[in-house]
Amino acid sequence: MTARLTVVHTVGERVAVHADGTEILSYVHRPDPEPYESRKPYAHPVRTLAGNLVTGYRPNDHRWHKGIQMTASHLSEQNFWGGNSYLTGKGYQRVPERVGRMRHDGFTRIDATDDRVDLAEDLTWISHGEEEWAREERTLAVHSVRPADGAWALDWTIRLTNIRAEPLHFGSPTTAGREMAGYTGLHWRGPRDFTDGQILTPAGPATDRDTMGTPAADVPWIAFTTEHDDIDAHSTLVFAHAPENSGPAAVHPSHWFVRSASTPTVAFSWAFFEEFELAPRASFFYRYRVVVADGAWDAARVGQYLDGLGW
């Protein structure tokens, strides 16, 4: 049996998905007010079926970290991540004129049934100088909401098209010279109680050092499990690449950016070690999955669950 899903669309602000009355996802498309945080849509709060929070919002160490959001830390000398920019030879600098934004242009589809919700959204990526650089077609799907498993799944896709007359260059702090800091792409920030949480891979328990910079071709999923503060409960998040993200059709190989200590975070990095170029009028497509589960899952249970979902 699946939980019954309902949707509340607050026009101009957010779309909230409820499972048997519990809000499990709020997708906010109204821009936050601070331009330096790179205004863009994000998913927060995200909760388990038991109602336990699994996303962080504007933590004091990185105010621009907001739940689950699409980012690009280095894009043709613009920063669509937010906050300070890493400059080659200079380190992190406050450069407001480098910080771009993503404009919500509208939903082309909001479909809801008792057991599935699909959103399709058009966005425009805009430089700090108000130049329109890229068009994005984004989809989110909430599905497989199964109380017996204590879990539900969020699928997130991006199709990005360069609308400039010149190439777009995608990179990361690592491509700019900072060692093992290749964050960019779809990014999750966890709440404080995910700090020092257990990382899992298909091979079993792992550490930040084991997972940072690993290729998605070798490690198709990463999981995080933690014990919450305030309540007697554990939660597990699973982050999975679709098979084609690392296949021959991928515009560039994907890697993992993973931290557990101090800043619990996972990014599906599309330009960890090397820049890639997107030609004018060219597009790229990536597909991701996030599983939100109650309880402390182990690697075997994660693997079995993902196999059962399929792609």
PDB file of C-alpha atoms in Angstrom:
ATOM      1  CA  MET A   1       0.000   0.000   0.000  1.00  0.00           C
ATOM      2  CA  THR A   2       1.089   3.555  -0.717  1.00  0.00           C
ATOM      3  CA  ALA A   3       0.263   6.652   1.298  1.00  0.00           C
ATOM      4  CA  ARG A   4      -2.365   8.998  -0.086  1.00  0.00           C
ATOM      5  CA  LEU A   5      -0.761  12.118  -1.548  1.00  0.00           C
ATOM      6  CA  THR A   6      -2.280  15.595  -1.644  1.00  0.00           C
ATOM      7  CA  VAL A   7      -0.842  18.827  -3.042  1.00  0.00           C
ATOM      8  CA  VAL A   8      -1.190  22.416  -1.838  1.00  0.00           C
ATOM      9  CA  HIS A   9      -0.023  25.020  -4.369  1.00  0.00           C
ATOM     10  CA  THR A  10       0.467  28.464  -2.863  1.00  0.00           C
ATOM     11  CA  VAL A  11       0.649  30.393  -6.142  1.00  0.00           C
ATOM     12  CA  GLY A  12       3.771  32.498  -6.469  1.00  0.00           C
ATOM     13  CA  GLU A  13       5.420  30.842  -3.473  1.00  0.00           C
ATOM     14  CA  ARG A  14       5.588  27.042  -3.140  1.00  0.00           C
ATOM     15  CA  VAL A  15       4.154  23.614  -3.868  1.00  0.00           C
ATOM     16  CA  ALA A  16       3.748  21.351  -0.838  1.00  0.00           C
ATOM     17  CA  VAL A  17       3.223  17.581  -1.003  1.00  0.00           C
ATOM     18  CA  HIS A  18       1.500  15.787   1.892  1.00  0.00           C
ATOM     19  CA  ALA A  19       1.449  12.039   2.544  1.00  0.00           C
ATOM     20  CA  ASP A  20      -1.479  10.933   4.709  1.00  0.00           C
ATOM     21  CA  GLY A  21      -1.529  14.452   6.136  1.00  0.00           C
ATOM     22  CA  THR A  22       2.234  14.857   6.782  1.00  0.00           C
ATOM     23  CA  GLU A  23       4.030  17.475   4.681  1.00  0.00           C
ATOM     24  CA  ILE A  24       6.999  15.588   3.216  1.00  0.00           C
ATOM     25  CA  LEU A  25       8.167  18.120   0.610  1.00  0.00           C
ATOM     26  CA  SER A  26       7.885  21.855   0.136  1.00  0.00           C
ATOM     27  CA  TYR A  27       9.255  23.113  -3.189  1.00  0.00           C
ATOM     28  CA  VAL A  28       9.787  26.868  -2.880  1.00  0.00           C
ATOM     29  CA  HIS A  29       9.944  28.784  -6.159  1.00  0.00           C
ATOM     30  CA  ARG A  30       9.619  32.311  -4.772  1.00  0.00           C
ATOM     31  CA  PRO A  31      13.142  33.804  -4.676  1.00  0.00           C
ATOM     32  CA  ASP A  32      14.709  34.492  -1.299  1.00  0.00           C
ATOM     33  CA  PRO A  33      15.505  38.187  -0.797  1.00  0.00           C
ATOM     34  CA  GLU A  34      19.325  38.140  -0.515  1.00  0.00           C
ATOM     35  CA  PRO A  35      21.023  38.279  -3.972  1.00  0.00           C
ATOM     36  CA  TYR A  36      24.389  37.196  -2.524  1.00  0.00           C
ATOM     37  CA  GLU A  37      22.872  33.808  -1.654  1.00  0.00           C
ATOM     38  CA  SER A  38      22.111  33.191  -5.361  1.00  0.00           C
ATOM     39  CA  ARG A  39      18.319  33.376  -5.479  1.00  0.00           C
ATOM     40  CA  LYS A  40      16.790  30.194  -6.877  1.00  0.00           C
ATOM     41  CA  PRO A  41      14.134  27.558  -6.129  1.00  0.00           C
ATOM     42  CA  TYR A  42      14.817  24.906  -3.515  1.00  0.00           C
ATOM     43  CA  ALA A  43      13.160  22.020  -1.682  1.00  0.00           C
ATOM     44  CA  HIS A  44      12.787  22.665   2.068  1.00  0.00           C
ATOM     45  CA  PRO A  45      11.525  21.425   4.403  1.00  0.00           C
ATOM     46  CA  VAL A  46      11.878  17.788   3.340  1.00  0.00           C
ATOM     47  CA  ARG A  47      10.622  15.238   5.873  1.00  0.00           C
ATOM     48  CA  THR A  48      10.303  11.506   6.373  1.00  0.00           C
ATOM     49  CA  LEU A  49       6.888   9.866   6.515  1.00  0.00           C
ATOM     50  CA  ALA A  50       7.121  10.120  10.314  1.00  0.00           C
ATOM     51  CA  GLY A  51       7.585  13.878   9.935  1.00  0.00           C
ATOM     52  CA  ASN A  52      11.297  14.058  10.789  1.00  0.00           C
ATOM     53  CA  LEU A  53      13.235  16.901   9.160  1.00  0.00           C
ATOM     54  CA  VAL A  54      16.087  15.914   6.815  1.00  0.00           C
ATOM     55  CA  THR A  55      17.048  19.235   5.188  1.00  0.00           C
ATOM     56  CA  GLY A  56      18.763  22.334   6.546  1.00  0.00           C
ATOM     57  CA  TYR A  57      18.021  25.944   5.623  1.00  0.00           C
ATOM     58  CA  ARG A  58      20.440  28.907   5.839  1.00  0.00           C
ATOM     59  CA  PRO A  59      22.827  27.360   8.414  1.00  0.00           C
ATOM     60  CA  ASN A  60      25.085  29.907  10.091  1.00  0.00           C
ATOM     61  CA  ASP A  61      28.185  28.492   8.376  1.00  0.00           C
ATOM     62  CA  HIS A  62      26.758  28.771   4.836  1.00  0.00           C
ATOM     63  CA  ARG A  63      23.634  30.921   4.572  1.00  0.00           C
ATOM     64  CA  TRP A  64      23.244  30.012   0.889  1.00  0.00           C
ATOM     65  CA  HIS A  65      22.746  26.289   1.649  1.00  0.00           C
ATOM     66  CA  LYS A  66      19.005  25.681   1.314  1.00  0.00           C
ATOM     67  CA  GLY A  67      17.587  22.180   1.464  1.00  0.00           C
ATOM     68  CA  ILE A  68      17.959  20.505  -1.927  1.00  0.00           C
ATOM     69  CA  GLN A  69      18.748  22.864  -4.777  1.00  0.00           C
ATOM     70  CA  MET A  70      20.289  22.952  -8.232  1.00  0.00           C
ATOM     71  CA  THR A  71      23.551  24.893  -8.280  1.00  0.00           C
ATOM     72  CA  ALA A  72      26.601  25.713 -10.381  1.00  0.00           C
ATOM     73  CA  SER A  73      29.510  26.950  -8.292  1.00  0.00           C
ATOM     74  CA  HIS A  74      31.678  27.985 -11.266  1.00  0.00           C
ATOM     75  CA  LEU A  75      29.946  28.839 -14.525  1.00  0.00           C
ATOM     76  CA  SER A  76      31.868  31.079 -16.918  1.00  0.00           C
ATOM     77  CA  GLU A  77      33.142  33.182 -13.983  1.00  0.00           C
ATOM     78  CA  GLN A  78      29.691  33.407 -12.410  1.00  0.00           C
ATOM     79  CA  ASN A  79      28.589  31.759  -9.162  1.00  0.00           C
ATOM     80  CA  PHE A  80      25.150  30.096  -9.138  1.00  0.00           C
ATOM     81  CA  TRP A  81      25.958  28.390  -5.813  1.00  0.00           C
ATOM     82  CA  GLY A  82      25.877  31.480  -3.635  1.00  0.00           C
ATOM     83  CA  GLY A  83      28.198  33.129  -1.146  1.00  0.00           C
ATOM     84  CA  ASN A  84      31.922  33.653  -1.586  1.00  0.00           C
ATOM     85  CA  SER A  85      33.570  32.728  -4.874  1.00  0.00           C
ATOM     86  CA  TYR A  86      36.798  30.713  -5.039  1.00  0.00           C
ATOM     87  CA  LEU A  87      39.308  32.598  -7.215  1.00  0.00           C
ATOM     88  CA  THR A  88      42.455  30.974  -8.554  1.00  0.00           C
ATOM     89  CA  GLY A  89      45.447  32.074  -6.513  1.00  0.00           C
ATOM     90  CA  LYS A  90      43.330  34.201  -4.153  1.00  0.00           C
ATOM     91  CA  GLY A  91      41.078  31.725  -2.345  1.00  0.00           C
ATOM     92  CA  TYR A  92      37.543  32.568  -1.291  1.00  0.00           C
ATOM     93  CA  GLN A  93      36.554  36.162  -1.917  1.00  0.00           C
ATOM     94  CA  ARG A  94      33.349  38.138  -1.487  1.00  0.00           C
ATOM     95  CA  VAL A  95      32.555  39.109  -5.076  1.00  0.00           C
ATOM     96  CA  PRO A  96      28.872  40.089  -5.332  1.00  0.00           C
ATOM     97  CA  GLU A  97      29.141  40.851  -9.037  1.00  0.00           C
ATOM     98  CA  ARG A  98      29.889  37.174  -9.711  1.00  0.00           C
ATOM     99  CA  VAL A  99      26.703  35.833  -8.104  1.00  0.00           C
ATOM    100  CA  GLY A 100      23.932  34.916 -10.545  1.00  0.00           C
ATOM    101  CA  ARG A 101      20.388  33.652 -10.043  1.00  0.00           C
ATOM    102  CA  MET A 102      17.790  31.242 -11.417  1.00  0.00           C
ATOM    103  CA  ARG A 103      14.390  32.673 -12.330  1.00  0.00           C
ATOM    104  CA  HIS A 104      11.255  30.572 -11.996  1.00  0.00           C
ATOM    105  CA  ASP A 105       9.368  31.170 -15.262  1.00  0.00           C
ATOM    106  CA  GLY A 106       6.415  28.940 -14.456  1.00  0.00           C
ATOM    107  CA  PHE A 107       5.154  25.418 -14.070  1.00  0.00           C
ATOM    108  CA  THR A 108       4.219  23.681 -17.298  1.00  0.00           C
ATOM    109  CA  ARG A 109       2.693  20.773 -15.390  1.00  0.00           C
ATOM    110  CA  ILE A 110       1.503  19.952 -11.895  1.00  0.00           C
ATOM    111  CA  ASP A 111      -0.050  16.487 -11.947  1.00  0.00           C
ATOM    112  CA  ALA A 112      -1.213  14.801  -8.767  1.00  0.00           C
ATOM    113  CA  THR A 113      -2.794  11.426  -8.150  1.00  0.00           C
ATOM    114  CA  ASP A 114      -3.258   9.548  -4.899  1.00  0.00           C
ATOM    115  CA  ASP A 115       0.156   7.903  -5.244  1.00  0.00           C
ATOM    116  CA  ARG A 116       2.322  10.228  -7.392  1.00  0.00           C
ATOM    117  CA  VAL A 117       3.037  13.936  -7.883  1.00  0.00           C
ATOM    118  CA  ASP A 118       4.837  15.338 -10.941  1.00  0.00           C
ATOM    119  CA  LEU A 119       6.068  18.916 -11.359  1.00  0.00           C
ATOM    120  CA  ALA A 120       7.543  20.339 -14.553  1.00  0.00           C
ATOM    121  CA  GLU A 121       9.111  23.789 -14.344  1.00  0.00           C
ATOM    122  CA  ASP A 122      10.761  26.239 -16.744  1.00  0.00           C
ATOM    123  CA  LEU A 123      13.634  28.365 -15.411  1.00  0.00           C
ATOM    124  CA  THR A 124      16.146  30.862 -16.766  1.00  0.00           C
ATOM    125  CA  TRP A 125      19.716  31.155 -15.461  1.00  0.00           C
ATOM    126  CA  ILE A 126      20.641  34.848 -15.302  1.00  0.00           C
ATOM    127  CA  SER A 127      24.071  36.395 -14.678  1.00  0.00           C
ATOM    128  CA  HIS A 128      24.639  39.142 -12.132  1.00  0.00           C
ATOM    129  CA  GLY A 129      24.602  41.569 -15.055  1.00  0.00           C
ATOM    130  CA  GLU A 130      21.030  40.432 -15.900  1.00  0.00           C
ATOM    131  CA  GLU A 131      22.050  38.534 -19.043  1.00  0.00           C
ATOM    132  CA  GLU A 132      20.011  35.404 -19.757  1.00  0.00           C
ATOM    133  CA  TRP A 133      22.512  32.566 -20.134  1.00  0.00           C
ATOM    134  CA  ALA A 134      20.601  29.309 -20.058  1.00  0.00           C
ATOM    135  CA  ARG A 135      17.114  27.819 -20.151  1.00  0.00           C
ATOM    136  CA  GLU A 136      16.318  24.923 -17.864  1.00  0.00           C
ATOM    137  CA  GLU A 137      13.542  22.365 -18.011  1.00  0.00           C
ATOM    138  CA  ARG A 138      13.279  20.792 -14.547  1.00  0.00           C
ATOM    139  CA  THR A 139      11.067  17.997 -13.278  1.00  0.00           C
ATOM    140  CA  LEU A 140      10.403  16.687  -9.781  1.00  0.00           C
ATOM    141  CA  ALA A 141       8.460  13.491  -9.098  1.00  0.00           C
ATOM    142  CA  VAL A 142       7.343  12.243  -5.678  1.00  0.00           C
ATOM    143  CA  HIS A 143       6.541   8.545  -5.834  1.00  0.00           C
ATOM    144  CA  SER A 144       6.810   5.134  -4.142  1.00  0.00           C
ATOM    145  CA  VAL A 145       5.462   6.546  -0.887  1.00  0.00           C
ATOM    146  CA  ARG A 146       5.206   3.323   1.099  1.00  0.00           C
ATOM    147  CA  PRO A 147       4.475   3.390   4.842  1.00  0.00           C
ATOM    148  CA  ALA A 148       5.389  -0.300   5.132  1.00  0.00           C
ATOM    149  CA  ASP A 149       8.929   0.573   4.002  1.00  0.00           C
ATOM    150  CA  GLY A 150       8.937   3.864   5.894  1.00  0.00           C
ATOM    151  CA  ALA A 151      10.254   5.549   2.749  1.00  0.00           C
ATOM    152  CA  TRP A 152       9.454   7.662  -0.288  1.00  0.00           C
ATOM    153  CA  ALA A 153      11.366   8.732  -3.400  1.00  0.00           C
ATOM    154  CA  LEU A 154      12.052  12.045  -5.113  1.00  0.00           C
ATOM    155  CA  ASP A 155      13.267  12.017  -8.727  1.00  0.00           C
ATOM    156  CA  TRP A 156      14.832  15.260  -9.990  1.00  0.00           C
ATOM    157  CA  THR A 157      15.883  15.959 -13.588  1.00  0.00           C
ATOM    158  CA  ILE A 158      17.546  18.862 -15.351  1.00  0.00           C
ATOM    159  CA  ARG A 159      17.767  19.650 -19.062  1.00  0.00           C
ATOM    160  CA  LEU A 160      19.870  22.797 -19.508  1.00  0.00           C
ATOM    161  CA  THR A 161      20.309  24.637 -22.821  1.00  0.00           C
ATOM    162  CA  ASN A 162      22.926  27.301 -23.495  1.00  0.00           C
ATOM    163  CA  ILE A 163      21.159  30.352 -24.990  1.00  0.00           C
ATOM    164  CA  ARG A 164      24.295  32.528 -25.168  1.00  0.00           C
ATOM    165  CA  ALA A 165      26.201  33.185 -28.372  1.00  0.00           C
ATOM    166  CA  GLU A 166      29.328  31.703 -26.759  1.00  0.00           C
ATOM    167  CA  PRO A 167      30.111  28.509 -24.830  1.00  0.00           C
ATOM    168  CA  LEU A 168      29.300  28.059 -21.156  1.00  0.00           C
ATOM    169  CA  HIS A 169      32.164  26.660 -19.063  1.00  0.00           C
ATOM    170  CA  PHE A 170      31.225  24.571 -16.007  1.00  0.00           C
ATOM    171  CA  GLY A 171      33.757  24.055 -13.224  1.00  0.00           C
ATOM    172  CA  SER A 172      34.167  23.933  -9.440  1.00  0.00           C
ATOM    173  CA  PRO A 173      36.515  25.232  -6.734  1.00  0.00           C
ATOM    174  CA  THR A 174      38.759  22.253  -7.527  1.00  0.00           C
ATOM    175  CA  THR A 175      39.027  23.203 -11.193  1.00  0.00           C
ATOM    176  CA  ALA A 176      39.954  26.696  -9.919  1.00  0.00           C
ATOM    177  CA  GLY A 177      42.740  25.289  -7.721  1.00  0.00           C
ATOM    178  CA  ARG A 178      41.212  24.231  -4.373  1.00  0.00           C
ATOM    179  CA  GLU A 179      42.036  20.598  -3.679  1.00  0.00           C
ATOM    180  CA  MET A 180      39.112  18.158  -3.261  1.00  0.00           C
ATOM    181  CA  ALA A 181      36.385  20.805  -3.239  1.00  0.00           C
ATOM    182  CA  GLY A 182      34.596  19.914  -6.448  1.00  0.00           C
ATOM    183  CA  TYR A 183      31.119  20.902  -5.352  1.00  0.00           C
ATOM    184  CA  THR A 184      28.560  21.920  -7.955  1.00  0.00           C
ATOM    185  CA  GLY A 185      25.326  20.479  -9.394  1.00  0.00           C
ATOM    186  CA  LEU A 186      22.351  19.189  -7.396  1.00  0.00           C
ATOM    187  CA  HIS A 187      23.140  19.764  -3.717  1.00  0.00           C
ATOM    188  CA  TRP A 188      21.649  18.588  -0.405  1.00  0.00           C
ATOM    189  CA  ARG A 189      22.403  20.256   2.920  1.00  0.00           C
ATOM    190  CA  GLY A 190      21.401  18.367   6.013  1.00  0.00           C
ATOM    191  CA  PRO A 191      20.275  19.754   9.378  1.00  0.00           C
ATOM    192  CA  ARG A 192      22.637  19.831  12.346  1.00  0.00           C
ATOM    193  CA  ASP A 193      21.765  16.352  13.563  1.00  0.00           C
ATOM    194  CA  PHE A 194      23.195  14.863  10.347  1.00  0.00           C
ATOM    195  CA  THR A 195      26.650  16.139  11.363  1.00  0.00           C
ATOM    196  CA  ASP A 196      28.999  13.150  11.745  1.00  0.00           C
ATOM    197  CA  GLY A 197      26.281  10.864  10.394  1.00  0.00           C
ATOM    198  CA  GLN A 198      27.187   7.463   8.990  1.00  0.00           C
ATOM    199  CA  ILE A 199      28.007   7.388   5.267  1.00  0.00           C
ATOM    200  CA  LEU A 200      27.178   4.245   3.308  1.00  0.00           C
ATOM    201  CA  THR A 201      28.112   3.029  -0.171  1.00  0.00           C
ATOM    202  CA  PRO A 202      27.307  -0.251  -1.951  1.00  0.00           C
ATOM    203  CA  ALA A 203      30.466  -1.643  -0.304  1.00  0.00           C
ATOM    204  CA  GLY A 204      29.254  -0.769   3.205  1.00  0.00           C
ATOM    205  CA  PRO A 205      30.111   1.907   5.805  1.00  0.00           C
ATOM    206  CA  ALA A 206      32.468   4.608   4.558  1.00  0.00           C
ATOM    207  CA  THR A 207      33.988   7.953   5.518  1.00  0.00           C
ATOM    208  CA  ASP A 208      34.280  11.388   3.924  1.00  0.00           C
ATOM    209  CA  ARG A 209      37.781  10.467   2.786  1.00  0.00           C
ATOM    210  CA  ASP A 210      36.537   7.235   1.168  1.00  0.00           C
ATOM    211  CA  THR A 211      33.778   8.926  -0.808  1.00  0.00           C
ATOM    212  CA  MET A 212      34.957  12.432  -1.659  1.00  0.00           C
ATOM    213  CA  GLY A 213      35.585  12.708  -5.400  1.00  0.00           C
ATOM    214  CA  THR A 214      34.636   9.117  -6.211  1.00  0.00           C
ATOM    215  CA  PRO A 215      33.210   8.572  -9.713  1.00  0.00           C
ATOM    216  CA  ALA A 216      29.494   7.892 -10.009  1.00  0.00           C
ATOM    217  CA  ALA A 217      30.418   5.151 -12.478  1.00  0.00           C
ATOM    218  CA  ASP A 218      32.049   3.271  -9.588  1.00  0.00           C
ATOM    219  CA  VAL A 219      29.735   4.344  -6.748  1.00  0.00           C
ATOM    220  CA  PRO A 220      26.194   4.729  -8.109  1.00  0.00           C
ATOM    221  CA  TRP A 221      24.697   5.705  -4.747  1.00  0.00           C
ATOM    222  CA  ILE A 222      25.668   7.288  -1.426  1.00  0.00           C
ATOM    223  CA  ALA A 223      23.559   7.090   1.741  1.00  0.00           C
ATOM    224  CA  PHE A 224      23.551   9.072   4.979  1.00  0.00           C
ATOM    225  CA  THR A 225      22.035   7.785   8.216  1.00  0.00           C
ATOM    226  CA  THR A 226      21.777   9.671  11.487  1.00  0.00           C
ATOM    227  CA  GLU A 227      20.170   9.715  14.930  1.00  0.00           C
ATOM    228  CA  HIS A 228      18.072  12.825  15.470  1.00  0.00           C
ATOM    229  CA  ASP A 229      18.261  15.310  18.288  1.00  0.00           C
ATOM    230  CA  ASP A 230      15.125  15.894  20.383  1.00  0.00           C
ATOM    231  CA  ILE A 231      13.360  12.713  19.268  1.00  0.00           C
ATOM    232  CA  ASP A 232      14.164   9.022  19.614  1.00  0.00           C
ATOM    233  CA  ALA A 233      14.485   8.285  15.926  1.00  0.00           C
ATOM    234  CA  HIS A 234      16.890   7.706  13.049  1.00  0.00           C
ATOM    235  CA  SER A 235      16.580   8.761   9.406  1.00  0.00           C
ATOM    236  CA  THR A 236      18.345   7.649   6.238  1.00  0.00           C
ATOM    237  CA  LEU A 237      18.791   9.552   2.974  1.00  0.00           C
ATOM    238  CA  VAL A 238      19.929   7.862  -0.225  1.00  0.00           C
ATOM    239  CA  PHE A 239      21.339   9.770  -3.207  1.00  0.00           C
ATOM    240  CA  ALA A 240      21.454   7.870  -6.504  1.00  0.00           C
ATOM    241  CA  HIS A 241      22.622   8.628 -10.023  1.00  0.00           C
ATOM    242  CA  ALA A 242      20.581   7.352 -12.938  1.00  0.00           C
ATOM    243  CA  PRO A 243      22.701   4.921 -14.990  1.00  0.00           C
ATOM    244  CA  GLU A 244      22.968   7.263 -17.979  1.00  0.00           C
ATOM    245  CA  ASN A 245      24.609  10.015 -15.881  1.00  0.00           C
ATOM    246  CA  SER A 246      27.907   8.168 -16.260  1.00  0.00           C
ATOM    247  CA  GLY A 247      27.243   6.472 -19.586  1.00  0.00           C
ATOM    248  CA  PRO A 248      28.526   7.430 -23.033  1.00  0.00           C
ATOM    249  CA  ALA A 249      25.666   9.899 -23.531  1.00  0.00           C
ATOM    250  CA  ALA A 250      26.655  11.983 -20.475  1.00  0.00           C
ATOM    251  CA  VAL A 251      28.098  15.380 -21.323  1.00  0.00           C
ATOM    252  CA  HIS A 252      30.738  14.922 -18.595  1.00  0.00           C
ATOM    253  CA  PRO A 253      31.516  12.215 -15.988  1.00  0.00           C
ATOM    254  CA  SER A 254      29.900  12.766 -12.593  1.00  0.00           C
ATOM    255  CA  HIS A 255      31.604  12.485  -9.197  1.00  0.00           C
ATOM    256  CA  TRP A 256      30.479  12.715  -5.578  1.00  0.00           C
ATOM    257  CA  PHE A 257      31.065  15.598  -3.203  1.00  0.00           C
ATOM    258  CA  VAL A 258      30.426  14.253   0.314  1.00  0.00           C
ATOM    259  CA  ARG A 259      30.949  15.692   3.791  1.00  0.00           C
ATOM    260  CA  SER A 260      29.723  14.378   7.130  1.00  0.00           C
ATOM    261  CA  ALA A 261      31.804  16.327   9.649  1.00  0.00           C
ATOM    262  CA  SER A 262      30.894  19.980  10.326  1.00  0.00           C
ATOM    263  CA  THR A 263      28.768  20.491   7.194  1.00  0.00           C
ATOM    264  CA  PRO A 264      26.594  17.465   6.339  1.00  0.00           C
ATOM    265  CA  THR A 265      26.248  17.725   2.587  1.00  0.00           C
ATOM    266  CA  VAL A 266      26.124  15.737  -0.645  1.00  0.00           C
ATOM    267  CA  ALA A 267      26.411  17.110  -4.171  1.00  0.00           C
ATOM    268  CA  PHE A 268      26.028  15.264  -7.468  1.00  0.00           C
ATOM    269  CA  SER A 269      29.039  17.049  -8.953  1.00  0.00           C
ATOM    270  CA  TRP A 270      29.149  17.304 -12.734  1.00  0.00           C
ATOM    271  CA  ALA A 271      32.542  19.098 -12.877  1.00  0.00           C
ATOM    272  CA  PHE A 272      34.598  17.957  -9.877  1.00  0.00           C
ATOM    273  CA  PHE A 273      38.098  17.641 -11.332  1.00  0.00           C
ATOM    274  CA  GLU A 274      37.796  19.076 -14.852  1.00  0.00           C
ATOM    275  CA  GLU A 275      35.827  21.825 -16.551  1.00  0.00           C
ATOM    276  CA  PHE A 276      33.497  21.011 -19.405  1.00  0.00           C
ATOM    277  CA  GLU A 277      32.070  23.206 -22.120  1.00  0.00           C
ATOM    278  CA  LEU A 278      28.486  23.531 -23.327  1.00  0.00           C
ATOM    279  CA  ALA A 279      28.336  24.987 -26.822  1.00  0.00           C
ATOM    280  CA  PRO A 280      25.749  27.587 -27.892  1.00  0.00           C
ATOM    281  CA  ARG A 281      22.291  25.995 -28.360  1.00  0.00           C
ATOM    282  CA  ALA A 282      23.606  22.709 -26.949  1.00  0.00           C
ATOM    283  CA  SER A 283      21.923  20.985 -23.991  1.00  0.00           C
ATOM    284  CA  PHE A 284      22.743  18.488 -21.267  1.00  0.00           C
ATOM    285  CA  PHE A 285      20.488  16.204 -19.236  1.00  0.00           C
ATOM    286  CA  TYR A 286      20.964  14.571 -15.826  1.00  0.00           C
ATOM    287  CA  ARG A 287      18.609  12.459 -13.712  1.00  0.00           C
ATOM    288  CA  TYR A 288      18.862  11.929  -9.963  1.00  0.00           C
ATOM    289  CA  ARG A 289      16.992  10.159  -7.164  1.00  0.00           C
ATOM    290  CA  VAL A 290      16.760  10.920  -3.445  1.00  0.00           C
ATOM    291  CA  VAL A 291      15.161   8.354  -1.114  1.00  0.00           C
ATOM    292  CA  VAL A 292      13.908   9.651   2.238  1.00  0.00           C
ATOM    293  CA  ALA A 293      13.495   6.937   4.857  1.00  0.00           C
ATOM    294  CA  ASP A 294      12.707   6.481   8.522  1.00  0.00           C
ATOM    295  CA  GLY A 295      15.132   4.309  10.483  1.00  0.00           C
ATOM    296  CA  ALA A 296      18.835   3.462  10.331  1.00  0.00           C
ATOM    297  CA  TRP A 297      19.225   1.525   7.091  1.00  0.00           C
ATOM    298  CA  ASP A 298      22.327  -0.477   6.258  1.00  0.00           C
ATOM    299  CA  ALA A 299      23.931  -0.851   2.832  1.00  0.00           C
ATOM    300  CA  ALA A 300      22.169  -4.131   2.079  1.00  0.00           C
ATOM    301  CA  ARG A 301      18.749  -2.634   2.727  1.00  0.00           C
ATOM    302  CA  VAL A 302      19.554   0.435   0.615  1.00  0.00           C
ATOM    303  CA  GLY A 303      20.665  -1.737  -2.279  1.00  0.00           C
ATOM    304  CA  GLN A 304      17.598  -3.954  -2.110  1.00  0.00           C
ATOM    305  CA  TYR A 305      15.274  -0.971  -1.962  1.00  0.00           C
ATOM    306  CA  LEU A 306      16.878   0.734  -4.948  1.00  0.00           C
ATOM    307  CA  ASP A 307      16.822  -2.485  -6.943  1.00  0.00           C
ATOM    308  CA  GLY A 308      13.104  -2.770  -6.200  1.00  0.00           C
ATOM    309  CA  LEU A 309      12.432   0.749  -7.474  1.00  0.00           C
ATOM    310  CA  GLY A 310      14.373   0.345 -10.707  1.00  0.00           C
ATOM    311  CA  TRP A 311      14.787   3.244 -13.110  1.00  0.00           C
TER     312      TRP A 311
END
